[in-house]
Short mmCIF file of C-alpha atoms and ligand atoms in Angstrom, two decimals:
data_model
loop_
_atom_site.label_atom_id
_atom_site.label_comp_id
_atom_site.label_asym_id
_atom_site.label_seq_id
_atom_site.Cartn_x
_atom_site.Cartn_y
_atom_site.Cartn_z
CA UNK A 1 23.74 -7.56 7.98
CA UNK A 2 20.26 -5.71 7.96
CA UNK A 3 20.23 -2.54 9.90
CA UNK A 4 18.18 -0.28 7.90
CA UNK A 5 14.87 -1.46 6.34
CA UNK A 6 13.04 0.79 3.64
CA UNK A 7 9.47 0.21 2.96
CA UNK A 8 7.95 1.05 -0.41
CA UNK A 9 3.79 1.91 0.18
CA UNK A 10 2.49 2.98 3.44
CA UNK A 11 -0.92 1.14 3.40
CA UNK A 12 -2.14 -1.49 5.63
CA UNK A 13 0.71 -3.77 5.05
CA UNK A 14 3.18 -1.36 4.63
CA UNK A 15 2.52 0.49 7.93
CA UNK A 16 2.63 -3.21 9.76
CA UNK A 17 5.45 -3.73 8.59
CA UNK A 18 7.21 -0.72 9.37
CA UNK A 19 5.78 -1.16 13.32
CA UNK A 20 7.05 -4.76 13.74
CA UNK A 21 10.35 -3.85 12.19
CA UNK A 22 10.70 -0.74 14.75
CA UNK A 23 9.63 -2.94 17.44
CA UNK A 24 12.22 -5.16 16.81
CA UNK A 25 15.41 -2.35 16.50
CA UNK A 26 15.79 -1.88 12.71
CA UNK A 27 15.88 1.44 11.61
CA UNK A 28 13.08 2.38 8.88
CA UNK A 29 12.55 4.12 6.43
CA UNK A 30 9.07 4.21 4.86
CA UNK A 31 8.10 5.72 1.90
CA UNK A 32 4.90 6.78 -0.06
CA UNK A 33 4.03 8.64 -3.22
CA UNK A 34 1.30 10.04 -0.74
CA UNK A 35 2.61 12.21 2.06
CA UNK A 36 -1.16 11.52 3.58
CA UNK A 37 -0.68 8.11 3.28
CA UNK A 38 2.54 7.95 5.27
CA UNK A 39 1.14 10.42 8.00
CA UNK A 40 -1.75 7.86 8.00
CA UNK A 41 0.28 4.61 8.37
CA UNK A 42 2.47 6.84 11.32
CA UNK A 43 -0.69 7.60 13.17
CA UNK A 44 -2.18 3.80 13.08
CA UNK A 45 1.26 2.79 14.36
CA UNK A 46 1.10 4.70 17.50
CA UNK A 47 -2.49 3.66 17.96
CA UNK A 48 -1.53 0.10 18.38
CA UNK A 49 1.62 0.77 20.45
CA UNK A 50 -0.59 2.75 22.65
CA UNK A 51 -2.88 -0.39 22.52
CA UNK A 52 -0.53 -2.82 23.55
CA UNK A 53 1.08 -0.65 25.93
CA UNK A 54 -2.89 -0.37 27.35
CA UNK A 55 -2.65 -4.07 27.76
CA UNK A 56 0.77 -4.14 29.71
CA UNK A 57 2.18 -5.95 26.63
CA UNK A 58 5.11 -3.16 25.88
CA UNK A 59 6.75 -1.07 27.80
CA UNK A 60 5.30 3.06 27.54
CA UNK A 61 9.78 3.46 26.65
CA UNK A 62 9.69 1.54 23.94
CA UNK A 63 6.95 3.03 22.03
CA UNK A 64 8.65 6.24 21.71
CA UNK A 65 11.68 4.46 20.53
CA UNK A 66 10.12 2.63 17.82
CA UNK A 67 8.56 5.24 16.37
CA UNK A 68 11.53 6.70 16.94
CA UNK A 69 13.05 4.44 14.38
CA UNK A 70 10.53 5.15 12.11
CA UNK A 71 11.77 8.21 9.45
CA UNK A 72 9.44 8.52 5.99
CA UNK A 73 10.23 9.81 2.93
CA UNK A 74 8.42 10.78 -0.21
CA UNK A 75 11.22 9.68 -2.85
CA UNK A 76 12.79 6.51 -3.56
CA UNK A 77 16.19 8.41 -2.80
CA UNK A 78 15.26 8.31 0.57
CA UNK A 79 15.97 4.78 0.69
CA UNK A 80 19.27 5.39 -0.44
CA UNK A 81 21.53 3.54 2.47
CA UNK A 82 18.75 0.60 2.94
CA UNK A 83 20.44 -2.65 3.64
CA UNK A 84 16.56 -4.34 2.51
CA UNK A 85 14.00 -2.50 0.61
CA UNK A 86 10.55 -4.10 0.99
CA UNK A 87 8.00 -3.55 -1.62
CA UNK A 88 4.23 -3.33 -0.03
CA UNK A 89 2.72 -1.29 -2.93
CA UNK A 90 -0.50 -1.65 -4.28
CA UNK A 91 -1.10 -5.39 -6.14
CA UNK A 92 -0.42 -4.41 -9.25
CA UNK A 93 2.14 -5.93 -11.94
CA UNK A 94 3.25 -2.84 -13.83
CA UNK A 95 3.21 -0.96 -10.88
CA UNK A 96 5.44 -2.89 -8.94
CA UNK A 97 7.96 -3.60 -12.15
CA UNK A 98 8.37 0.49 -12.27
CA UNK A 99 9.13 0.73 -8.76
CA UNK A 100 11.92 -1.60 -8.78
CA UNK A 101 13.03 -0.38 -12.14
CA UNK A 102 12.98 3.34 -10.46
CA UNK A 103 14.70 2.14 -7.38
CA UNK A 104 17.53 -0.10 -8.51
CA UNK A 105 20.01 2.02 -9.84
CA UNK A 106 19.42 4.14 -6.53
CA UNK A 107 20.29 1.54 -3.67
CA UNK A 108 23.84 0.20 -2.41
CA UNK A 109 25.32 -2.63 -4.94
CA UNK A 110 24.67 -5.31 -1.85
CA UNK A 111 21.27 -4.04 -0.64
CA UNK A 112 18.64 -6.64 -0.74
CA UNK A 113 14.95 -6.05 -1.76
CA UNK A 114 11.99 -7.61 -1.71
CA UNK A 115 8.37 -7.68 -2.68
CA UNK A 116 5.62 -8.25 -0.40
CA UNK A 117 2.88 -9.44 -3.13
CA UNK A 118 0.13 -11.50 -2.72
CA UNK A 119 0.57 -13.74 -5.49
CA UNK A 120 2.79 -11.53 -8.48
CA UNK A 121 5.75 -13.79 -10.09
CA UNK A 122 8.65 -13.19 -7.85
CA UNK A 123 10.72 -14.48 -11.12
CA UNK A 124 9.20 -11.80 -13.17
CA UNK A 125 9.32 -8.72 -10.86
CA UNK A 126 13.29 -9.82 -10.03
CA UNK A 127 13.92 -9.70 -13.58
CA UNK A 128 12.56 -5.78 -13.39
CA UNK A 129 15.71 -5.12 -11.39
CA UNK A 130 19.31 -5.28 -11.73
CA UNK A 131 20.15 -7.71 -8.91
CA UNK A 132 17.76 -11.00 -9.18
CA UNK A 133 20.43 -12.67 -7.36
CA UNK A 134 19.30 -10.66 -4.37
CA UNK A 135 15.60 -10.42 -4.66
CA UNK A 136 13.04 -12.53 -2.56
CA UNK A 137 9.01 -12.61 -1.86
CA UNK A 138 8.67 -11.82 1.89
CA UNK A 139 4.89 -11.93 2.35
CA UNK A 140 3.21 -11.00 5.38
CA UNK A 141 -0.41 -11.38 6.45
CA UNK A 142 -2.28 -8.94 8.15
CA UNK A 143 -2.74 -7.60 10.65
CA UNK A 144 1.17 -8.31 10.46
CA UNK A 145 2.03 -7.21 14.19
CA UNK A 146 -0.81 -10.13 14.82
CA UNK A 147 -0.16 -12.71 12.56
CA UNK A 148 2.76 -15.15 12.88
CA UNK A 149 3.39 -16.16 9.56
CA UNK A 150 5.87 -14.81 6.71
CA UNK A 151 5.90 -16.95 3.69
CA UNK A 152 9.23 -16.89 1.61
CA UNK A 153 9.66 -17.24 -1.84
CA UNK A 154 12.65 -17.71 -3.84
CA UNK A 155 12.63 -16.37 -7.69
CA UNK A 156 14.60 -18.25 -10.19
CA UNK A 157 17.83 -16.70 -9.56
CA UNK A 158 17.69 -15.74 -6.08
CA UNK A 159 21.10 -16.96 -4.17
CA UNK A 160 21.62 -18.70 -1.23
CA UNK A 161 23.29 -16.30 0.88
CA UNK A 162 19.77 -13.24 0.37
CA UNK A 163 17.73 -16.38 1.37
CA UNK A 164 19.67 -16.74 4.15
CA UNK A 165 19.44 -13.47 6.02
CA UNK A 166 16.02 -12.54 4.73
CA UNK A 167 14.80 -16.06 6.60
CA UNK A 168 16.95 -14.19 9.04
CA UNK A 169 15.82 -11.27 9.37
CA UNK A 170 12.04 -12.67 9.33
CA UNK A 171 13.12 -14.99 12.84
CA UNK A 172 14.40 -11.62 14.22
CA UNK A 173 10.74 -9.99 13.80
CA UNK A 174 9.41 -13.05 15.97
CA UNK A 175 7.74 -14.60 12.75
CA UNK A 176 7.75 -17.96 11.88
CA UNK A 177 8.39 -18.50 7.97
CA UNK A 178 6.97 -21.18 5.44
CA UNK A 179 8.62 -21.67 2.42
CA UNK A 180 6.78 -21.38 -0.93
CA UNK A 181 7.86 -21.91 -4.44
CA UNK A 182 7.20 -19.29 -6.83
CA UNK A 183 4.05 -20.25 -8.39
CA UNK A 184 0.99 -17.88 -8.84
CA UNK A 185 -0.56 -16.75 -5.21
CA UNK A 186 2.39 -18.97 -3.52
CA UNK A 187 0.73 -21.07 -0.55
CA UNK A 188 -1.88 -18.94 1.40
CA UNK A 189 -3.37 -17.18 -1.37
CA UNK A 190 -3.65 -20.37 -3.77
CA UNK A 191 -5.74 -21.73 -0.81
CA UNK A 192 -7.61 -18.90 0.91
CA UNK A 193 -8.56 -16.70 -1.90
CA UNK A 194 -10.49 -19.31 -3.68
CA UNK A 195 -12.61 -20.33 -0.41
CA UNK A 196 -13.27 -15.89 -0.30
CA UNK A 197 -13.91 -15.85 -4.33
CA UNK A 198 -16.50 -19.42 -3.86
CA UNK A 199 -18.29 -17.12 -0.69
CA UNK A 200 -18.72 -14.30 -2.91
CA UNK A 201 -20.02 -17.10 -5.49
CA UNK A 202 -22.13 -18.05 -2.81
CA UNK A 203 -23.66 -14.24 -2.34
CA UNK A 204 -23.83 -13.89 -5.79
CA UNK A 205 -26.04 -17.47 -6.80
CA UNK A 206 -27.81 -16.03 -3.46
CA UNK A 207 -27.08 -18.98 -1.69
CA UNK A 208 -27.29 -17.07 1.46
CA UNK A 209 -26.87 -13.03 2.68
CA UNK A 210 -23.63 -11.33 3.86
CA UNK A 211 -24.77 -12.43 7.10
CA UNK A 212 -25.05 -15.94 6.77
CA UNK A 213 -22.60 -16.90 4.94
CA UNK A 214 -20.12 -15.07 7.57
CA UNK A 215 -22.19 -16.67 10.54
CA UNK A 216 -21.62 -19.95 8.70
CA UNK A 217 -18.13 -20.10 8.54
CA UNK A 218 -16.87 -18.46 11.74
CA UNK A 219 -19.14 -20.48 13.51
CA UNK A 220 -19.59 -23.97 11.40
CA UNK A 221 -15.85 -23.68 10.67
CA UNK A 222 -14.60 -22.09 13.65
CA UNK A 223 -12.82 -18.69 11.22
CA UNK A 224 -12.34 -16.22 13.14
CA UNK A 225 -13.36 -14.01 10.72
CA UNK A 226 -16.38 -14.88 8.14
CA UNK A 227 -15.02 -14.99 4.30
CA UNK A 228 -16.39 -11.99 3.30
CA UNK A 229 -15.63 -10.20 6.61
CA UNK A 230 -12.05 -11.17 5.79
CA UNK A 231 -12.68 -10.37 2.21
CA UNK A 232 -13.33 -6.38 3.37
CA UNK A 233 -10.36 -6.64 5.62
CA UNK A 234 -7.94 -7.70 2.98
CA UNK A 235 -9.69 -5.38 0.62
CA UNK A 236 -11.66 -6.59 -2.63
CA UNK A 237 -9.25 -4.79 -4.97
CA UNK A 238 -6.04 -6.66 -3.74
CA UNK A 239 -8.68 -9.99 -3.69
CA UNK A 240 -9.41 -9.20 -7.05
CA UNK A 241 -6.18 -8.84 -8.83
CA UNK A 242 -4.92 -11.79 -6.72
CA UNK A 243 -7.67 -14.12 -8.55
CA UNK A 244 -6.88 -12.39 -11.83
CA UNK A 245 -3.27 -13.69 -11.13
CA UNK A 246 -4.36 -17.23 -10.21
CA UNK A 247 -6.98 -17.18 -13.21
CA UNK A 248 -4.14 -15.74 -16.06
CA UNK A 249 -1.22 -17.55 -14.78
CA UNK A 250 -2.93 -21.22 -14.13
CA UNK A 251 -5.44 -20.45 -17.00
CA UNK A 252 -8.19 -23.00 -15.12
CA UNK A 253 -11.73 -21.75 -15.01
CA UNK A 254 -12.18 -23.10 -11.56
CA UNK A 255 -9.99 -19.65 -10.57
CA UNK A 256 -12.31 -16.98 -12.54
CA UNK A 257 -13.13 -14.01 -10.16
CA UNK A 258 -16.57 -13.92 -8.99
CA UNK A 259 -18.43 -10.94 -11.18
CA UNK A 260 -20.09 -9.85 -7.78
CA UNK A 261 -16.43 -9.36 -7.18
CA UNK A 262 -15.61 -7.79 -10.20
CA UNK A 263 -18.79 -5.37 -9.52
CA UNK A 264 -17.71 -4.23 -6.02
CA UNK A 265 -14.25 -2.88 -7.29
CA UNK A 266 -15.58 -0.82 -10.53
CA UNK A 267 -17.71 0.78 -7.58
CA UNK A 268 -15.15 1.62 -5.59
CA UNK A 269 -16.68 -0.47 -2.72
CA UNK A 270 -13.37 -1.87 -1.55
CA UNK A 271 -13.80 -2.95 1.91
CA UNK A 272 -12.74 -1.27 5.17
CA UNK A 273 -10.54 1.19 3.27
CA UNK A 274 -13.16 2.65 1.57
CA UNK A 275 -15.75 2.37 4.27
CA UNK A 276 -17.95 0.11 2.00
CA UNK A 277 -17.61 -3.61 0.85
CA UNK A 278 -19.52 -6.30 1.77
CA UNK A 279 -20.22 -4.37 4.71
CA UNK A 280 -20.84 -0.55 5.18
CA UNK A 281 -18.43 0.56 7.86
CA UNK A 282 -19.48 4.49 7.95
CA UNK A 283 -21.91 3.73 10.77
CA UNK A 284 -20.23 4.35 13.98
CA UNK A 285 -21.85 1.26 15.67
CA UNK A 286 -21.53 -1.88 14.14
CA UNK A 287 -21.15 -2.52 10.00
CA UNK A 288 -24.14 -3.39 8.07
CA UNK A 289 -24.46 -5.77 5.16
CA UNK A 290 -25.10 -4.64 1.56
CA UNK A 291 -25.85 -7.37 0.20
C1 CAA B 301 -4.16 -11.34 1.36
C2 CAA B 301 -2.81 -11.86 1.67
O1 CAA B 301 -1.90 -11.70 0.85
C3 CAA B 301 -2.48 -12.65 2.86
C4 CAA B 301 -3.26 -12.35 4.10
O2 CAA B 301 -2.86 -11.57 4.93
S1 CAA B 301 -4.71 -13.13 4.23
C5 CAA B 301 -5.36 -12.54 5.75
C6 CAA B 301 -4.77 -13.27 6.91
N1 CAA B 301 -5.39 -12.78 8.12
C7 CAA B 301 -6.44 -13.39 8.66
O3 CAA B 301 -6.90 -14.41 8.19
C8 CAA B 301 -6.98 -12.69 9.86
C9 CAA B 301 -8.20 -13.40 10.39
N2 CAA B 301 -8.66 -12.71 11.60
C10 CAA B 301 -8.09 -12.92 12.80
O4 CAA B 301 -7.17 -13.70 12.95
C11 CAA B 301 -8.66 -12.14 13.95
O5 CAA B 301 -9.96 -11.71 13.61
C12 CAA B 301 -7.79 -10.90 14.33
C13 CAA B 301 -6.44 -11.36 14.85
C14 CAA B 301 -7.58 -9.92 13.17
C15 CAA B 301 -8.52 -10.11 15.41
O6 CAA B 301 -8.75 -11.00 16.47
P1 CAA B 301 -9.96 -10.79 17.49
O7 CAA B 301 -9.79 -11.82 18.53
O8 CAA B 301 -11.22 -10.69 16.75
O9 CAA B 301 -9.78 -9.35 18.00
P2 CAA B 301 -9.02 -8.77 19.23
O10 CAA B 301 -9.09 -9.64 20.44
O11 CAA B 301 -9.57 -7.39 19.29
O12 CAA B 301 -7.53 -8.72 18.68
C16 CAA B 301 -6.55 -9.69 18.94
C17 CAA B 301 -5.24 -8.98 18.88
O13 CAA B 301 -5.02 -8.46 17.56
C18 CAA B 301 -4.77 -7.05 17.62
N3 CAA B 301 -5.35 -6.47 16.41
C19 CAA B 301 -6.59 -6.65 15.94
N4 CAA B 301 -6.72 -6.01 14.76
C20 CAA B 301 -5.53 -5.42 14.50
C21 CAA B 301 -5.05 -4.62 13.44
N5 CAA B 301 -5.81 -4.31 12.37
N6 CAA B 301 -3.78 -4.17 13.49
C22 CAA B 301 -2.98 -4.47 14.55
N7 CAA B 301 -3.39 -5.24 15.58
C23 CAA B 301 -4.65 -5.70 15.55
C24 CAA B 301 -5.47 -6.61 18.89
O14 CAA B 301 -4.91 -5.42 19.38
C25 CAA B 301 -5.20 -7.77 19.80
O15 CAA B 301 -3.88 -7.66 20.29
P3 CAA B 301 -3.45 -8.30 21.71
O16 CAA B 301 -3.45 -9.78 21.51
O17 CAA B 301 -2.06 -7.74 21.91
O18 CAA B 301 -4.45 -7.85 22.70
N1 NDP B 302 -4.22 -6.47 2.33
C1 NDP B 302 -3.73 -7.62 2.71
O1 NDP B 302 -4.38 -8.34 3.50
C2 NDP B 302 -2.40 -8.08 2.25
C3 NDP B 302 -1.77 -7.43 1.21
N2 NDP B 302 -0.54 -7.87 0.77
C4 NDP B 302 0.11 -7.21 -0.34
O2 NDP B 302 0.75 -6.04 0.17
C5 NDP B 302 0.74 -5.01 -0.83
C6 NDP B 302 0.06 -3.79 -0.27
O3 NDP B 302 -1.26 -4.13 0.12
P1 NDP B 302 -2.09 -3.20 1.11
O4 NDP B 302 -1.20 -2.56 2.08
O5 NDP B 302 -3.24 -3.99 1.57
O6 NDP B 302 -2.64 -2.10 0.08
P2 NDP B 302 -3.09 -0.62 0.36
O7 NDP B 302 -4.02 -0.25 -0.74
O8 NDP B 302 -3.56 -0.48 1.77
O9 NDP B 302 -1.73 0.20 0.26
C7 NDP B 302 -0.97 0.30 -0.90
C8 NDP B 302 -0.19 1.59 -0.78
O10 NDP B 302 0.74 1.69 -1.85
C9 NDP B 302 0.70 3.04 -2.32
N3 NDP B 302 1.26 3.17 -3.63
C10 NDP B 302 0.65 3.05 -4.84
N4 NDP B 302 1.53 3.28 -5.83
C11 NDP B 302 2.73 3.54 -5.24
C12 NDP B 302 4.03 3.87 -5.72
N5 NDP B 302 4.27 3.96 -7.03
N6 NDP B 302 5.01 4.09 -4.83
C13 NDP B 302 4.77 4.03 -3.51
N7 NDP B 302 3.56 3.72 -2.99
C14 NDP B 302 2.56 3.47 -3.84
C15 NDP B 302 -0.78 3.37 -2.24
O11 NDP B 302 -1.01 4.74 -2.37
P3 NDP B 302 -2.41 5.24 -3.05
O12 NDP B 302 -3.51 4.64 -2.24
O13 NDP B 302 -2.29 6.70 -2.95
O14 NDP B 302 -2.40 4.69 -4.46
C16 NDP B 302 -1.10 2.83 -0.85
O15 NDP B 302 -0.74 3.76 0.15
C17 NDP B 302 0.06 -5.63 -2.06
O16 NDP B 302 1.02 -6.19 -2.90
C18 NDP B 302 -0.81 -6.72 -1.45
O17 NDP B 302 -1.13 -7.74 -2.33
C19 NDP B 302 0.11 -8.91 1.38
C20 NDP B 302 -0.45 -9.55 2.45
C21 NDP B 302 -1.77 -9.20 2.94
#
């Protein structure tokens, strides 16, 4: 039974997370190697209570009890009495593999965890840990107190009964799950990030501008965001390692990262979380095109 959920990296996913959790009466714990970070992810929480709240969706009461719910803490010990620990840390293999090395001799012997990668081998990180049995991919898209879906992957060795209430506890956050096996990029990424990587292929050959190609798809194939729009949202480092996972584990050209791509992360133009990308977003007004 899931009462307590810790959350390992307070960035855009991580904070989500923690909100829809709270929202729905787990207690959480969320943790960061970056007490900034965490203060951040707090703050953008309230914001979009207080927006909902605006729109007579929630109840003023209940966003003082989620955040309520919310504690952080800047060491893995914090996480200590976690029923399910949920990995949103930065897309990065080794990374990752330390954090769940760090954290598994710290948890209960029946507490769950979970990574919420974009496209890492859910096989691979288990094996980092000293429970595979009870180790899942829970991925959620973002915005994740927006989006409905929470794809679930099962490693090699993951049993039925951590399936069970982590498909569980996904239903009690109002989300609907898909079930994906555990190849590279599961379902969504194996589909979407190739359409983002062929629109910055598109830039690149100079096909068209930031502009058009955006126009193009939200409008010609009725996206709500345009590709590279979304590409900035997501942000071009996590869109970049994702294709580097697609590329190394399906080893098929067709899945090389665009070098436009490549170019945009050695800068450290990495979308909205940088205020640059595809688009500058320091203006106050509306974001301008760089390319
Ligand atoms: C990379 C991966 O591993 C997997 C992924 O996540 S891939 C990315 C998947 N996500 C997408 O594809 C998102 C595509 N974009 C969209 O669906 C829409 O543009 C959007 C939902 C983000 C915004 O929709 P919109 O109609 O343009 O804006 P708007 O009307 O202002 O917002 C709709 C709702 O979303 C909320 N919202 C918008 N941005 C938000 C954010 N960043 N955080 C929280 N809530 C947000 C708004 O408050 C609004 O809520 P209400 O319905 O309660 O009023
Ligand atoms: N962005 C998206 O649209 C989606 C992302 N994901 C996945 O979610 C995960 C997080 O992505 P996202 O939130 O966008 O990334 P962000 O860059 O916004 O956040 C990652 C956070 O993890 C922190 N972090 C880095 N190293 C550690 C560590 N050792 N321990 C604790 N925290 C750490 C980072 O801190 P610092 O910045 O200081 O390094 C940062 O605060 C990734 O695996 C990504 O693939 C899944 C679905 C959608």
């Amino acid at each position: 039974m899931i009462k307590q959920v810790g959350i390992v990296g307070a960035g855009q996913m991580g904070g989500g997370i923690a909100q829809v959790c709270a929202v729905s009466g787990f207690k959480v714990v969320l943790h960061d190697i970056s007490a900034d970070r965490v203060e951040a992810a707090l703050h953008l929480v309230g914001d979009n209570l207080d927006r909902q709240i605006a729109k007579n969706r929630i109840d003023a009461s209940l966003r003082e009890e989620a955040l309520a719910r919310i504690h952080t803490g800047l060491s893995l010990g914090d996480l200590a009495d976690c029923d399910l620990v949920i990995e949103a840390a930065t897309e990065d293999e080794t990374l990752k593999t330390k954090i769940f090395k760090d954290i598994s001799p710290l948890l209960k012997p029946e507490a769950l965890l979970a990574s919420n990668t974009s496209s890492i081998s859910i096989t691979r990180l288990a094996a980092a840990t000293d429970r595979p049995e009870k180790f899942m991919g829970v991925h959620f898209m973002n915005p994740v107190p927006v989006m409905q879906l929470v794809e679930l992957i099962r490693g090699i060795a993951t049993d039925d009964a951590t399936f069970e209430v982590v498909q569980q506890f996904a239903v009690s956050l109002n989300k609907t799950t898909a079930i994906a096996e555990d190849f590279p990029a599961f379902i969504v990424n194996r589909i979407l990030m190739p359409m983002i990587n062929e629109a910055i292929y598109t830039l690149y050959e100079g096909v068209g501008n930031v502009e058009a190609i955006d126009t193009a798809m939200r409008l010609g194939a009725n996206h709500p965001m345009g590709p590279l729009t979304l590409a900035d949202f997501i942000g071009l480092d996590t869109c970049l390692a994702i294709m580097q996972v697609l590329y190394d584990g399906l080893a098929d050209s067709k899945y090389r990262p665009c070098p436009l791509l490549v170019k945009y992360v050695e800068a450290g133009w990495l979308g909205r979380k940088t205020g640059r990308g595809f688009y500058d977003y320091r203006r106050e007004d509306s974001p301008v095109p760089t390319r």
